[in-house]
Coordinates of C-alpha atoms in Angstrom, one line a residue:
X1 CA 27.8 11.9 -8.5
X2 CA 30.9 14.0 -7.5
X3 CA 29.8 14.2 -4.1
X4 CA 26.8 16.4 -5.1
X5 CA 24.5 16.3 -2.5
X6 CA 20.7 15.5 -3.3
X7 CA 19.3 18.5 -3.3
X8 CA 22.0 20.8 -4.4
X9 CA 20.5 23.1 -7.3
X10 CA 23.6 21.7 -9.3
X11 CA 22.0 18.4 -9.5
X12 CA 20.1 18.3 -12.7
X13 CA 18.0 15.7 -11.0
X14 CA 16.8 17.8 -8.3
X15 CA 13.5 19.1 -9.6
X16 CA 12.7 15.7 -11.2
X17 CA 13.4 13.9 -7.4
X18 CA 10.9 16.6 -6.2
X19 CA 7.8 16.3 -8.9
X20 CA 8.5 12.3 -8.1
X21 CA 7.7 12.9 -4.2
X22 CA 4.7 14.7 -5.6
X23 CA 3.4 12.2 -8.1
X24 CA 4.3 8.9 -6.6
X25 CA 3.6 10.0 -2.9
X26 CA 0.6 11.9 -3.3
X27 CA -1.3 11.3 -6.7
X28 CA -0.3 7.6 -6.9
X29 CA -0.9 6.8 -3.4
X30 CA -4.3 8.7 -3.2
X31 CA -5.5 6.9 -6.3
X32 CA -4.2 3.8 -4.5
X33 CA -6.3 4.3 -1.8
X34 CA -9.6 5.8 -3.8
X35 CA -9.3 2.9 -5.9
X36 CA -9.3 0.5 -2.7
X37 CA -12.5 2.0 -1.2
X38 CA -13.9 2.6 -4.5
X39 CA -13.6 -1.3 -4.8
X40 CA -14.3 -2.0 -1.6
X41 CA -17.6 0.3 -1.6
X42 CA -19.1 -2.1 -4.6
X43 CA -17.5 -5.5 -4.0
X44 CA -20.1 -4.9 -0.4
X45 CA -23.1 -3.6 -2.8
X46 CA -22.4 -6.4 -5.4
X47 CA -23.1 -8.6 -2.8
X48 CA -25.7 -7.0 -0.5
X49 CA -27.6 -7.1 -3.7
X50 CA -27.9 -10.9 -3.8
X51 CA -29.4 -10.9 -0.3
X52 CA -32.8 -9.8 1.4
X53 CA -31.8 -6.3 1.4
X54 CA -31.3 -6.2 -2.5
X55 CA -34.8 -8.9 -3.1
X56 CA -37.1 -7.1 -0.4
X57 CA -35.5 -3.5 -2.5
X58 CA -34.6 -1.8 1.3
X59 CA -32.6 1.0 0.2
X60 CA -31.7 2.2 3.0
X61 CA -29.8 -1.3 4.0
X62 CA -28.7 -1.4 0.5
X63 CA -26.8 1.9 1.0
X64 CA -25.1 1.0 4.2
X65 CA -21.6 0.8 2.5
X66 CA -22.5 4.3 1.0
X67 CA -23.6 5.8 4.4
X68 CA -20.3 4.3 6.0
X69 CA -18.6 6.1 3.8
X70 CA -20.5 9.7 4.3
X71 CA -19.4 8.8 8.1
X72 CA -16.0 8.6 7.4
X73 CA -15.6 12.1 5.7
X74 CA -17.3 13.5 9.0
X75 CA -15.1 11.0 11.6
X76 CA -11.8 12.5 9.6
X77 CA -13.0 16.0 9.2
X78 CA -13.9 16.2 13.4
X79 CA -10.3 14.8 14.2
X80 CA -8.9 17.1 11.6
X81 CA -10.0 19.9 13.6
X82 CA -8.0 18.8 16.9
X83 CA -4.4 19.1 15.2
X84 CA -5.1 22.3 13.6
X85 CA -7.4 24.3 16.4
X86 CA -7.6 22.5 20.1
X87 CA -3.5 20.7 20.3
X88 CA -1.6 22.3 17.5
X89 CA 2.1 21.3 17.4
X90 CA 4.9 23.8 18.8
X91 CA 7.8 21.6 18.4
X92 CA 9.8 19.6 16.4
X93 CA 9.3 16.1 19.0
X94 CA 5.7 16.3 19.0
X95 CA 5.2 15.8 15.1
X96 CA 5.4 11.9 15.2
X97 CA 3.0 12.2 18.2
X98 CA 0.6 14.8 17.0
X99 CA 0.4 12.2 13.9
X100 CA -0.1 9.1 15.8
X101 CA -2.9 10.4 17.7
X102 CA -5.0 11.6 15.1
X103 CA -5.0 8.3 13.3
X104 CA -6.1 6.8 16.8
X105 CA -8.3 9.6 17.5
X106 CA -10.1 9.0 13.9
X107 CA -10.4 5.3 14.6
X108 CA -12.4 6.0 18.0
X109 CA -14.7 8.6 16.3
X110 CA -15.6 6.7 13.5
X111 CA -16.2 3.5 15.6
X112 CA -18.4 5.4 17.3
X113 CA -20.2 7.0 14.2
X114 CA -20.5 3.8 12.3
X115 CA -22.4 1.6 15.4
X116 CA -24.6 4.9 15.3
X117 CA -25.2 4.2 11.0
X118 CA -25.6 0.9 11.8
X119 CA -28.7 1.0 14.7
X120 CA -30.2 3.5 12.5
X121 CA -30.4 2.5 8.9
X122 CA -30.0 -2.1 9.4
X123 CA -32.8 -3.7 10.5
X124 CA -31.7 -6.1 13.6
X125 CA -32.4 -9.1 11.9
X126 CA -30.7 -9.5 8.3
X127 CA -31.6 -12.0 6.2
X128 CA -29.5 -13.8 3.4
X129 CA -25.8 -12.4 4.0
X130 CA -24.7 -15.7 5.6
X131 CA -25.6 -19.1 4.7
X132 CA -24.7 -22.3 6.5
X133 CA -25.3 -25.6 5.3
X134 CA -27.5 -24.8 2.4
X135 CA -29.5 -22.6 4.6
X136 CA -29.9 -18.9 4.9
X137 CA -28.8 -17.6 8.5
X138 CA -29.7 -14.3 10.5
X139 CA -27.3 -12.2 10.7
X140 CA -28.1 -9.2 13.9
X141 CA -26.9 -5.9 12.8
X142 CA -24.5 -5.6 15.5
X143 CA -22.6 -8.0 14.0
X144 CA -22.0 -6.3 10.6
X145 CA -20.9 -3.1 12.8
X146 CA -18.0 -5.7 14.7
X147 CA -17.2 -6.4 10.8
X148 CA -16.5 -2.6 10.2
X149 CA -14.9 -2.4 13.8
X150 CA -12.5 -5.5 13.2
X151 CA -11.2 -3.7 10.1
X152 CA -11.2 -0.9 11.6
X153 CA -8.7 -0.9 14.6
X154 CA -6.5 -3.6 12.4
X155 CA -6.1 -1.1 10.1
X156 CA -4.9 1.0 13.2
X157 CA -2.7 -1.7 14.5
X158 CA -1.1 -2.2 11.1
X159 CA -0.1 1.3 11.4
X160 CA 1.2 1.2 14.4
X161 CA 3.4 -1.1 13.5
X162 CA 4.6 0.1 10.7
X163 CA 5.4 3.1 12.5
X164 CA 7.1 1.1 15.0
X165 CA 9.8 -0.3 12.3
X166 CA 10.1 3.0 10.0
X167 CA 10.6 5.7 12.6
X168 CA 13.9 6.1 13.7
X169 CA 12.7 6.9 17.5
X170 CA 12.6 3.2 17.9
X171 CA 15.3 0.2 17.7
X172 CA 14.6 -1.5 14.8
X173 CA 15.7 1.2 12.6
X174 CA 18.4 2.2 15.0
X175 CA 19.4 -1.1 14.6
X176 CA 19.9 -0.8 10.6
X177 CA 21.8 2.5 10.9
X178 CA 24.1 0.6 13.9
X179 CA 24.8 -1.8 10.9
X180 CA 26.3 0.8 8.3
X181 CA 29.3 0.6 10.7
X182 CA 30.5 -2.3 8.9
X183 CA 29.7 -1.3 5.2
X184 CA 26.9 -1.3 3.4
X185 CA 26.3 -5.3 3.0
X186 CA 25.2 -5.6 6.5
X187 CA 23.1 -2.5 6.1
X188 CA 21.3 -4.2 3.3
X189 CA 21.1 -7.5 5.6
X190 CA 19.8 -6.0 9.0
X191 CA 17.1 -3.9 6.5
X192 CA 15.7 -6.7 4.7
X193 CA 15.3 -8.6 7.9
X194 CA 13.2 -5.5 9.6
X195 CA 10.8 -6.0 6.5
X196 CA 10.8 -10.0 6.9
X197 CA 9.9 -9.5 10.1
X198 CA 7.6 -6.5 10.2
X199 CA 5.2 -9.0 8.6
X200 CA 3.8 -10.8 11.5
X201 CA 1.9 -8.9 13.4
X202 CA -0.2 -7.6 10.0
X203 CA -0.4 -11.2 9.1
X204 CA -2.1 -12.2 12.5
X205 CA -4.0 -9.1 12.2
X206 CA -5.5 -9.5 8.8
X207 CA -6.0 -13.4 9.8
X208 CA -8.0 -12.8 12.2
X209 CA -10.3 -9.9 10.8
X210 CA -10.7 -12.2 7.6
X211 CA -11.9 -15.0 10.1
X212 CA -14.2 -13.3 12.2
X213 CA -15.8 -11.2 9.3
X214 CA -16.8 -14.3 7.5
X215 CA -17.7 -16.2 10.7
X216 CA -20.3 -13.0 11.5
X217 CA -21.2 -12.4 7.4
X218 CA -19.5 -14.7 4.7
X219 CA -17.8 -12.5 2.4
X220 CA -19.8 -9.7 2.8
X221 CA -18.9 -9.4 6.4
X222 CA -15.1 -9.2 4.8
X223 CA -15.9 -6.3 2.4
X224 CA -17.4 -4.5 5.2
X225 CA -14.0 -5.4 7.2
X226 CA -11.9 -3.4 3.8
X227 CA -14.7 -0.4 4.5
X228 CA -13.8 -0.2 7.8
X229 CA -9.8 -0.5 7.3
X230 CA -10.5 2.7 5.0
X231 CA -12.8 4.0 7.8
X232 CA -9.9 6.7 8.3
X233 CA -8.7 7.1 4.7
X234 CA -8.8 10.8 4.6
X235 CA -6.7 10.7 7.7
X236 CA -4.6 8.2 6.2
X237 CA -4.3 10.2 3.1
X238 CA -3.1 13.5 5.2
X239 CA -0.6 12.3 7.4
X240 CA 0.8 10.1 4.0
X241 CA 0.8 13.1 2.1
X242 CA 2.9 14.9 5.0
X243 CA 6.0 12.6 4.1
X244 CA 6.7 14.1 0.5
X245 CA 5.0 17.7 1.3
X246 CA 8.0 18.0 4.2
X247 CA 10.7 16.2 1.6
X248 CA 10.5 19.0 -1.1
X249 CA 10.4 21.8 1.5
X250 CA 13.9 20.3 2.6
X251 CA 14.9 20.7 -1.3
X252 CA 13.6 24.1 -1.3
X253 CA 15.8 25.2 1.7
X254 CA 18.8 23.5 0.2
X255 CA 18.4 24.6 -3.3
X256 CA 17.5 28.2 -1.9
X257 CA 20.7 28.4 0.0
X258 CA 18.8 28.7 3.7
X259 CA 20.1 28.6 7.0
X260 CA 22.2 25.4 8.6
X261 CA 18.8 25.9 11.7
X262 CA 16.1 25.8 8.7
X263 CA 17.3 22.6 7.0
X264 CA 18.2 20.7 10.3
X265 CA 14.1 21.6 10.6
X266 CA 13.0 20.5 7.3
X267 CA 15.3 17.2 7.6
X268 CA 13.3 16.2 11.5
X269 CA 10.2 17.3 9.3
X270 CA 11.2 14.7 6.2
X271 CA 12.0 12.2 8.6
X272 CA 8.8 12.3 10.4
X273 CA 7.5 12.2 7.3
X274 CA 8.8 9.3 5.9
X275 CA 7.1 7.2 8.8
X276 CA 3.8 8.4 8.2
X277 CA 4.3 7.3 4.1
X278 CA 5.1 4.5 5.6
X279 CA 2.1 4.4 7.3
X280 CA -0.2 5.3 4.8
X281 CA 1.1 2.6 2.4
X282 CA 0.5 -0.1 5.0
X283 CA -2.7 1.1 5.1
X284 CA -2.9 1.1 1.4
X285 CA -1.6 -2.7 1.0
X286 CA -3.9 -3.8 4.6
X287 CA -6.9 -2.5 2.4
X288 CA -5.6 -4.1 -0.6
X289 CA -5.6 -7.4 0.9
X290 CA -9.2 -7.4 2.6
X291 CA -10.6 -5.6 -0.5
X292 CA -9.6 -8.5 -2.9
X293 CA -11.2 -11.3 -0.7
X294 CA -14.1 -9.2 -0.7
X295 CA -14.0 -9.5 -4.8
X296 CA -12.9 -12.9 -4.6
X297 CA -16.1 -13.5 -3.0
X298 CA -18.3 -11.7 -5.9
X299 CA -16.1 -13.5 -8.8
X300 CA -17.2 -17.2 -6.7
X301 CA -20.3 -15.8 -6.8
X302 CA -20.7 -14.2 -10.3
X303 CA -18.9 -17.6 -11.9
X304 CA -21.4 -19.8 -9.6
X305 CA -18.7 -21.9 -7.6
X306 CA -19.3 -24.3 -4.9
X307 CA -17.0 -24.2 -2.0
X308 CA -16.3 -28.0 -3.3
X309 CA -15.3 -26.3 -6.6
X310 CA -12.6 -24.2 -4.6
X311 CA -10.7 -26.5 -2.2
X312 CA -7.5 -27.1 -2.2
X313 CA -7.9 -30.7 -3.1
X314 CA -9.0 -29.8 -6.2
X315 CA -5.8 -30.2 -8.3
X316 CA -6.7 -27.2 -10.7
X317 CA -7.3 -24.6 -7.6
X318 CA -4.0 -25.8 -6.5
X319 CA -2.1 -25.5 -10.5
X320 CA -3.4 -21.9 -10.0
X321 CA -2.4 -20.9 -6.6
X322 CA 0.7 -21.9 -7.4
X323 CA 1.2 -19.9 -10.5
X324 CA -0.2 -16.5 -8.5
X325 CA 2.0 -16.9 -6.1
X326 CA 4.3 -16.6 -8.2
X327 CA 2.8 -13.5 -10.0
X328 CA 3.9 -10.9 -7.4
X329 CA 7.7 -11.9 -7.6
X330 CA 7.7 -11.7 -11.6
X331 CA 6.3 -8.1 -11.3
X332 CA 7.8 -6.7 -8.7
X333 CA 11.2 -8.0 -10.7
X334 CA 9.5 -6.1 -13.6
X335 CA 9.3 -2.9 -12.0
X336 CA 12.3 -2.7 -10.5
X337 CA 14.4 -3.1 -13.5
X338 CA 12.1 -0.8 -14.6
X339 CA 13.5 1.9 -12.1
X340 CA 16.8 0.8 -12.6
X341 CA 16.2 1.5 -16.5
X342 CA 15.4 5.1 -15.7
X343 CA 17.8 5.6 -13.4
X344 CA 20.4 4.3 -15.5
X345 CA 18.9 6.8 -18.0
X346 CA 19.0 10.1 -15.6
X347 CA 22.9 8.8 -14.2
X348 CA 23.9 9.4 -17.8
X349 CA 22.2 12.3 -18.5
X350 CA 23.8 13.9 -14.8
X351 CA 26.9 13.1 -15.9
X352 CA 26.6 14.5 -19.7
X353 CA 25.7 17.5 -18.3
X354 CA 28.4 18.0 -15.5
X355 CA 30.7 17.2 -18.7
X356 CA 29.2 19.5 -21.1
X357 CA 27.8 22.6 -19.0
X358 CA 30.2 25.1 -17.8
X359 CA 30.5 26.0 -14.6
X360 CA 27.5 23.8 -13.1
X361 CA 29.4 22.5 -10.6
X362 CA 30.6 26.2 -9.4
X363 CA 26.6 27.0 -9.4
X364 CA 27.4 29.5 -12.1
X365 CA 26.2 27.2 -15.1
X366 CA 22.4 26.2 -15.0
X367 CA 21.4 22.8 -14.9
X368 CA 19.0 21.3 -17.8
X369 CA 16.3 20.5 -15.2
X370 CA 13.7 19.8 -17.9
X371 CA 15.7 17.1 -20.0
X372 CA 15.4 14.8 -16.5
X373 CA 11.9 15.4 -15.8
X374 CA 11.4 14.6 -19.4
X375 CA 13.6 11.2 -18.9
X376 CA 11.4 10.5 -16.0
X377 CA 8.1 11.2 -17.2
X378 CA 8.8 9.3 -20.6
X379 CA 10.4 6.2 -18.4
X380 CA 7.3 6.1 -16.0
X381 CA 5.3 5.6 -19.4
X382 CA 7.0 2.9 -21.4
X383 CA 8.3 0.8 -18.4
X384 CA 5.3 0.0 -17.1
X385 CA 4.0 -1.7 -20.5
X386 CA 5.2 -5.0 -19.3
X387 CA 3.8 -4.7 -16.1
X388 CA 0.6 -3.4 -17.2
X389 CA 0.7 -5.9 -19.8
X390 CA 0.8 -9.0 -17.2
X391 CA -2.2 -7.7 -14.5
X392 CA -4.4 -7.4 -17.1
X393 CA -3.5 -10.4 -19.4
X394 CA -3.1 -12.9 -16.8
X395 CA -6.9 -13.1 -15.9
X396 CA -7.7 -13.4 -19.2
X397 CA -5.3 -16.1 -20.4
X398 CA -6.1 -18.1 -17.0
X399 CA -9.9 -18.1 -17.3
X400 CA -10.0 -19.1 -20.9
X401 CA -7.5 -21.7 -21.2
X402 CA -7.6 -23.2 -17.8
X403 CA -11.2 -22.3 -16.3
X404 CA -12.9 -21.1 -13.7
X405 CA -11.4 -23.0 -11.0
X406 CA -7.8 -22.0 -11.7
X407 CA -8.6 -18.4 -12.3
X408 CA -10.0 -18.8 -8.3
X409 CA -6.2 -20.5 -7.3
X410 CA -4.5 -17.7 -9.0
X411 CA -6.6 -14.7 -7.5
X412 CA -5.6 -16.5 -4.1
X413 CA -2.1 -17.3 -4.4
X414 CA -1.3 -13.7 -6.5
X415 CA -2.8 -12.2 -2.9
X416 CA -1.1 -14.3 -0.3
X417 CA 2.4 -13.7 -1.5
X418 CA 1.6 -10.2 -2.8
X419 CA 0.3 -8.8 0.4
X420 CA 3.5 -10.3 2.5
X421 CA 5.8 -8.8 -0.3
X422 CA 4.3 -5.2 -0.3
X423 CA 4.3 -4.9 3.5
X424 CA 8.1 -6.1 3.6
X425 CA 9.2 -4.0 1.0
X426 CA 7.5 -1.4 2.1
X427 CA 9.2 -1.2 5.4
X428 CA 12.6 -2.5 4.3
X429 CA 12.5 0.3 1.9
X430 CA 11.4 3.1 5.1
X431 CA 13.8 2.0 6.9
X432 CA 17.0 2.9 5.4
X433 CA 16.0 5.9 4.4
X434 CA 15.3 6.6 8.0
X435 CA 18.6 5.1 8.9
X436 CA 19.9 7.8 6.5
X437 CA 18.4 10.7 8.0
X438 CA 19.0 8.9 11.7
X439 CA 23.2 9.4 10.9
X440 CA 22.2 12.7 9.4
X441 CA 20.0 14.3 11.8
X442 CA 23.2 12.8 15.1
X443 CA 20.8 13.9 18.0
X444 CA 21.8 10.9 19.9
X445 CA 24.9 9.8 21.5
X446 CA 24.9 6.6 19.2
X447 CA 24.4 8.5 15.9
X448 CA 27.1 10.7 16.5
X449 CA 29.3 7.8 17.4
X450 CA 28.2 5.8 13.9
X451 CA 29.2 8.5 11.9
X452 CA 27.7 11.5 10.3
X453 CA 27.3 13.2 6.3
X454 CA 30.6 11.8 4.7
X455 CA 31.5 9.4 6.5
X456 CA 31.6 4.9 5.6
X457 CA 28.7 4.7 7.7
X458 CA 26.5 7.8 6.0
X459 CA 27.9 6.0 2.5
X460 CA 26.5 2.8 3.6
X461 CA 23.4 4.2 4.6
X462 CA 22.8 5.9 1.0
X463 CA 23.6 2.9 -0.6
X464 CA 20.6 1.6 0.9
X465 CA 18.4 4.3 1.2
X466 CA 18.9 4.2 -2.9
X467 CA 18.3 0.6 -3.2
X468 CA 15.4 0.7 -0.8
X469 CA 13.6 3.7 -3.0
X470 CA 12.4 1.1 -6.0
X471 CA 10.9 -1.2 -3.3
X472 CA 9.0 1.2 -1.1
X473 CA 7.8 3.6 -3.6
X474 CA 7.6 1.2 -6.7
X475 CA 7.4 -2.6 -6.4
X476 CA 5.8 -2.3 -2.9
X477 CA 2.8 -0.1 -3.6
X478 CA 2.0 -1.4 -7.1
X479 CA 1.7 -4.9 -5.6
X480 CA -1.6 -2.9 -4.2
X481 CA -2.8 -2.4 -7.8
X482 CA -2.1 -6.2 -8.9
X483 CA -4.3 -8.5 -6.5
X484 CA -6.7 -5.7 -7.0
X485 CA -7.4 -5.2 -11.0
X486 CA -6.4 -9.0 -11.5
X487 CA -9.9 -9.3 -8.9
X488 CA -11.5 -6.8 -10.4
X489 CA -11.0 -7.9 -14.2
X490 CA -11.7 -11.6 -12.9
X491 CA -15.4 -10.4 -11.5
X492 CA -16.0 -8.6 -14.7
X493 CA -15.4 -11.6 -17.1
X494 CA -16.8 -13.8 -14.7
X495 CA -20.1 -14.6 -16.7
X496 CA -18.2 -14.8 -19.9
X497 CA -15.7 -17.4 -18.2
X498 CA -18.4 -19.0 -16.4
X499 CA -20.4 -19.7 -19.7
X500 CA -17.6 -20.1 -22.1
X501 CA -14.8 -21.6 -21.1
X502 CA -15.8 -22.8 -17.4
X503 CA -13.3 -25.6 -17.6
X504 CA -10.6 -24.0 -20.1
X505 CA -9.7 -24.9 -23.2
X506 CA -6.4 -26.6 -22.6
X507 CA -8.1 -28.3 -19.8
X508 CA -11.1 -29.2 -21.9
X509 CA -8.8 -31.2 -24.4
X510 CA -7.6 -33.2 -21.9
X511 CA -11.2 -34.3 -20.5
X512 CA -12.4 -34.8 -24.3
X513 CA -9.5 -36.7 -24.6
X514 CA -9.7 -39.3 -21.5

């Protein structure tokens, strides 16, 4: 607005932009990820507790998910201890680095660390946590630990990747800012095609983790896959809280007045930054995805459903995976408007004030800072009624009016789609903000020759660094929280469903009625 730029202390918005890092970054992204290994932690007890370990009462095995996690908090806390004390960073191009190898790092140590919980506290033979036709299979403890590994270093290749297409040291994002040469259009183009794209490799990832982890242990093998993915959480939760931590310095510097050298540090900081959010969200939606199998697998269980009851040939599976495909795309549309709503809000509220404050734009006026944190906080609130509204009523409605069976489609198409959505937005969403800062930062031949701050090609890029800010830090993430609760509040009605309404209602008229 007037060519203020987005930190300036003139913006009214400023402060709000920088409690938003904190809160959407930080506290919603770490109770993202808590709630994932939360879930994951008692989908695996919830179903160790139908098998030998939970009949023959060994507590020890029973506790295996809860000793995994003790060995995570150890695994992060020895890798924590080689950025800060043995190979702490001295220069701006060893950031990105620095962060890469302590998620790798993290990933070895607690490999090594869970194989250790695993020989000590699972008997070799376990009994009851696969069966095959009708019959209950041995399971060797070395099997659960390739469970854990599988999720474990898929978790690390999905962030890999990630990083691959959000950092602007590499050519897909180089790529989108190339494309603000020609307007913002083919900026938007180029940037949703990175996050189409950025989809495979996850895809094959979780594929093939979700098929060897039920080969090795059914679906307990699977949540033990979703405790390994989190196997590096407080890793994951560092490096992603890094990204808006190094944002609102960069605000402080501008707002404070500080050097031209300070903010060109706080800007390589931000954008460095920005990859590893991007990282810790794909490890956010990664976990997601394996955690709601994992509860998919209690709610079959807890409802008492055959595999026979859950085909695809079964026409009512198939009425509900289409509908919960669907799911993802009506709120993700929901929470974007929902942003645009407050946005909308905060634009007019800028613009009253530049009208009716004198001298804010001359920095002698003072902004009304709390009025947009107060349009912000209010908007977070009463926009996400909707939204709310449909995660937890969908279940509901589903299991009583069209059974069991459905409710199964529905918890499998919501997480298909909703998985591929998240990651793409996600990314797409990284991307041209890292394009932005790419044009900014101009330590490259080619950045310099695409145009810096005020020129078509920095425009461009803001226009889709803004559009791209609903996706990766709204619609994207909270895609996390819908296949999740919608599992979640399925397993906890389960019983109710199973003896009340096991076919549904509307379905129940139709039988009655042939």
């Amino acid at each position: 607005e007037k060519d203020t730029p987005e930190a300036a202390p003139r913006n009214p918005a400023v402060i709000a932009d920088n409690v938003g890092d904190n809160v959407g970054d930080i506290a919603g992204m770490g109770a993202d990820l808590f709630g994932s290994f939360a879930e994951s932690t008692c989908a695996a007890l919830v179903l160790s507790s139908v098998t030998a370990f939970g009949k023959d009462q060994d507590a020890v095995a029973m506790m295996y998910p809860l000793l995994l996690s003790a060995g995570m908090l150890f695994s992060c806390f020895l890798t924590t201890l080689i950025a800060t004390d043995v190979t702490p960073v001295k220069k701006v191009e060893q950031i990105e680095p620095a962060l890469k190898m302590q998620l790798i790092i993290s990933c070895v140590v607690m490999a090594i660390v869970s194989y250790l919980i695993t020989i000590a506290a699972l008997p070799v033979d376990c009994v009851g946590l696969k069966v095959a036709h009708g019959q209950a299979q041995v399971v060797k403890n070395w099997a659960l630990w390739v469970c854990v590994a599988c999720g474990l270093f898929t978790g690390l290749a999905i962030g890999l990747v990630t990083e691959y297409y959000t950092s602007n040291n590499y050519r897909p994002v180089q790529e989108v800012a190339n494309a603000c040469k020609t307007g913002a259009a083919t900026n938007i183009i180029f940037g949703l095609a990175l996050g189409y794209q950025s989809n495979i490799i996850p895809m094959f990832g979780l594929g093939g983790t979700i098929f060897v982890s039920y080969q090795l242990a059914d679906f307990y093998g699977i949540a033990l896959a979703a405790l390994g993915m989190l196997g590096t959480l407080a890793t994951a939760l560092a490096i992603d809280a890094y990204g808006p931590i190094s944002d609102n310095a960069g605000g402080i510097a501008e707002m404070a007045g500080m050097g031209e050298e300070v903010r060109e540090r706080t800007d390589a900081l931000d954008a460095a930054g920005n990859t590893t959010a991007a990282i810790g969200k794909g490890f956010a939606i990664g976990s997601a995805c394996l955690v709601s199998i994992a509860l998919f697998g209690s709610y079959i269980t807890a409802a008492d459903l055959t595999e026979a009851d859950t085909t695809l040939l079964n026409n009512r599976v198939y009425v509900g995976l289409i509908v919960g495909a669907m799911l993802p795309y009506w709120f993700s549309a929901l929470t974007m408007k929902s942003v645009g709503t407050a946005a909308l809000a905060m634009v007019e509220e800028v613009r009253h004030q530049f009208q009716t404050i004198e001298g804010i734009m001359e920095g002698t006026g003072k902004p009304d800072y709390k009025r947009c944190v107060e349009i912000s906080t209010q908007a977070s609130l009463n926009e996400m009624i909707a939204p709310g509204a449909l995660v937890m009523l969908a279940p509901i409605i589903t299991g009583s009016l069209f059974g069991t069976k459905c409710l199964a489609g529905l918890l499998a198409g919501s997480l298909v789609s909703g998985v591929q959505i998240a990651i793409s937005a996600s990314n797409t969403g990284g991307a041209w903000d890292n394009a932005k800062k790419y044009l900014e930062a101009g330590r490259t031949a080619e950045a310099q020759a695409i145009g810096g701050k005020g020129s078509e090609a920095h425009k461009a890029a803001v226009i889709g660094d803004t559009v791209g800010d609903p996706l990766k830090d709204t619609s994207g993430p909270s895609l996390n929280i819908l296949i999740k609760l919608m599992a979640v509040e399925s397993l906890v009605f389960a019983p109710f469903f199973k003896e009340m309404t096991p076919d549904g209602l509307i379905f129940k008229m139709f039988s009655d009625g042939n």
